[in-house]
């Protein structure tokens, strides 16, 4: 019988750093999901999932990506879909968040080591208030998902039997809030195309995607706004950059696709606006689509690649390099062009270590994407834009696809799985887990000079 002070991580016997525990825990969740999806009860009769396909599906679900080698709605049974749903929820909220939930339910003590792991998982600078934040995360997630499920169920009850509408409502609310992109409508790219001009579906799904993508810290700030009457710098940056990217994306997609007969061309003006707005929100790592992604012009596809690369915000259910990282990089460029040493946002000066971290994340992401896409261009032999699109979709945990994923070779599936895994855990977390950080050097090196530019 475990004592009340036993750790919730399950790795008491190993002397591991928090990043290493996160990596092992996440890998264990994916492996369990893979084994469950390989069971005969998970697939329709006569179509069992092979190991590689089950591993790919479990990784995509746990990494809240949405890329699929088999159709979730027609290939998997209710049990298999339930496994996907649980993996999405664990992957979206985080393994440690779910472990903390059980610890709180069973009134187990959350140790200092567990708090350190939670701090790493939630990307927080300190442990202060971390358990309180986890409680808020669980509460907000439950409320938002329940509200989304109810609204979607009511809408779909018009088109399908009530029981099916409720099931669809719950599944898609969890999937969209966690920015997973899995759907039950059949086909690898059908998604929500039939609801391209439907205001209810568009508004509810976009609300779920944005809520999951802005991060729980921002949601907490907004919930406390009436009491505090102020937002943190983090929330101001996230909200302003999110709004800017969505509006910019909507305008660009509207202009580029206005006359495209395969996308916006046949739609009326209202549907054109809804589709442009939705397709600007979706690359924020959601993976849903109301337009045929393969029918987009190449300029639009490349623009979506940029949106996917930026991704969602820290402490959220989404991926990418994050809006705050992108903001810091833009701020650094502007400060350099103006001849200033400091980066100032909303009258706050940012420490140089933040800039170094943003630069590190961006360069590591670019290195990973370039390496994987070059390898895929060798193994898959397809146009590079298609390969780049799929690679960034996997890294940013988006799930949008140009149709490459179902046709991937075995090597290609492994590469995409590793890319999804790295994108979800975070490149810095993986770097810390694989190579322990070194302390400060004992010797102070002399300052060197180098010409830049």
GROMACS .gro file of N, CA and C in nm, residues 65 67 302 304-310 320 365-366 369-370 372-373 386-400 416 419:
model
  102
   65UNK      N    1  -0.212   1.600  -3.257
   65UNK     CA    2  -0.178   1.646  -3.391
   65UNK      C    3  -0.295   1.630  -3.487
   67UNK      N    4  -0.287   1.411  -3.762
   67UNK     CA    5  -0.248   1.340  -3.883
   67UNK      C    6  -0.288   1.193  -3.869
  302UNK      N    7   0.178   2.784  -4.861
  302UNK     CA    8   0.302   2.826  -4.797
  302UNK      C    9   0.275   2.924  -4.684
  304UNK      N   10   0.010   2.919  -4.496
  304UNK     CA   11  -0.038   2.835  -4.386
  304UNK      C   12   0.079   2.766  -4.317
  305UNK      N   13   0.183   2.731  -4.394
  305UNK     CA   14   0.304   2.674  -4.335
  305UNK      C   15   0.363   2.769  -4.231
  306UNK      N   16   0.366   2.899  -4.264
  306UNK     CA   17   0.419   3.000  -4.171
  306UNK      C   18   0.332   3.007  -4.046
  307UNK      N   19   0.200   3.008  -4.063
  307UNK     CA   20   0.110   3.013  -3.948
  307UNK      C   21   0.127   2.891  -3.860
  308UNK      N   22   0.143   2.774  -3.922
  308UNK     CA   23   0.162   2.652  -3.845
  308UNK      C   24   0.293   2.656  -3.767
  309UNK      N   25   0.397   2.706  -3.829
  309UNK     CA   26   0.527   2.712  -3.764
  309UNK      C   27   0.521   2.799  -3.638
  310UNK      N   28   0.449   2.912  -3.646
  310UNK     CA   29   0.434   2.999  -3.528
  310UNK      C   30   0.353   2.927  -3.421
  320UNK      N   31   0.395   2.433  -3.215
  320UNK     CA   32   0.465   2.540  -3.284
  320UNK      C   33   0.573   2.603  -3.196
  365UNK      N   34   1.401   2.442  -3.399
  365UNK     CA   35   1.284   2.404  -3.477
  365UNK      C   36   1.317   2.402  -3.627
  366UNK      N   37   1.384   2.505  -3.673
  366UNK     CA   38   1.422   2.510  -3.815
  366UNK      C   39   1.516   2.396  -3.851
  369UNK      N   40   1.307   2.073  -3.870
  369UNK     CA   41   1.219   2.073  -3.987
  369UNK      C   42   1.299   2.051  -4.116
  370UNK      N   43   1.411   2.122  -4.129
  370UNK     CA   44   1.495   2.106  -4.249
  370UNK      C   45   1.548   1.963  -4.259
  372UNK      N   46   1.429   1.675  -4.120
  372UNK     CA   47   1.324   1.576  -4.145
  372UNK      C   48   1.269   1.590  -4.286
  373UNK      N   49   1.247   1.713  -4.331
  373UNK     CA   50   1.190   1.733  -4.466
  373UNK      C   51   1.288   1.686  -4.574
  386UNK      N   52   0.481   1.986  -5.052
  386UNK     CA   53   0.394   1.888  -4.985
  386UNK      C   54   0.465   1.827  -4.864
  387UNK      N   55   0.593   1.794  -4.882
  387UNK     CA   56   0.671   1.734  -4.773
  387UNK      C   57   0.693   1.835  -4.661
  388UNK      N   58   0.727   1.959  -4.697
  388UNK     CA   59   0.748   2.064  -4.597
  388UNK      C   60   0.620   2.091  -4.519
  389UNK      N   61   0.507   2.095  -4.590
  389UNK     CA   62   0.377   2.118  -4.527
  389UNK      C   63   0.350   2.009  -4.423
  390UNK      N   64   0.371   1.884  -4.462
  390UNK     CA   65   0.343   1.772  -4.371
  390UNK      C   66   0.438   1.772  -4.251
  391UNK      N   67   0.564   1.807  -4.276
  391UNK     CA   68   0.664   1.807  -4.169
  391UNK      C   69   0.631   1.913  -4.064
  392UNK      N   70   0.600   2.035  -4.110
  392UNK     CA   71   0.568   2.142  -4.015
  392UNK      C   72   0.435   2.115  -3.947
  393UNK      N   73   0.342   2.055  -4.018
  393UNK     CA   74   0.215   2.017  -3.956
  393UNK      C   75   0.238   1.918  -3.843
  394UNK      N   76   0.333   1.826  -3.861
  394UNK     CA   77   0.366   1.729  -3.756
  394UNK      C   78   0.440   1.796  -3.641
  395UNK      N   79   0.540   1.879  -3.673
  395UNK     CA   80   0.617   1.946  -3.568
  395UNK      C   81   0.530   2.038  -3.484
  396UNK      N   82   0.442   2.115  -3.548
  396UNK     CA   83   0.357   2.210  -3.477
  396UNK      C   84   0.231   2.145  -3.422
  397UNK      N   85   0.218   2.012  -3.439
  397UNK     CA   86   0.101   1.938  -3.388
  397UNK      C   87  -0.029   1.996  -3.442
  398UNK      N   88  -0.030   2.023  -3.573
  398UNK     CA   89  -0.147   2.083  -3.636
  398UNK      C   90  -0.242   1.976  -3.689
  399UNK      N   91  -0.195   1.895  -3.782
  399UNK     CA   92  -0.280   1.790  -3.837
  399UNK      C   93  -0.334   1.819  -3.974
  400UNK      N   94  -0.315   1.940  -4.028
  400UNK     CA   95  -0.354   1.968  -4.165
  400UNK      C   96  -0.264   1.888  -4.258
  416UNK      N   97   0.784   1.106  -3.911
  416UNK     CA   98   0.674   1.194  -3.872
  416UNK      C   99   0.637   1.171  -3.725
  419UNK      N  100   0.888   1.347  -3.518
  419UNK     CA  101   0.867   1.492  -3.529
  419UNK      C  102   0.750   1.537  -3.444
   0.00000   0.00000   0.00000
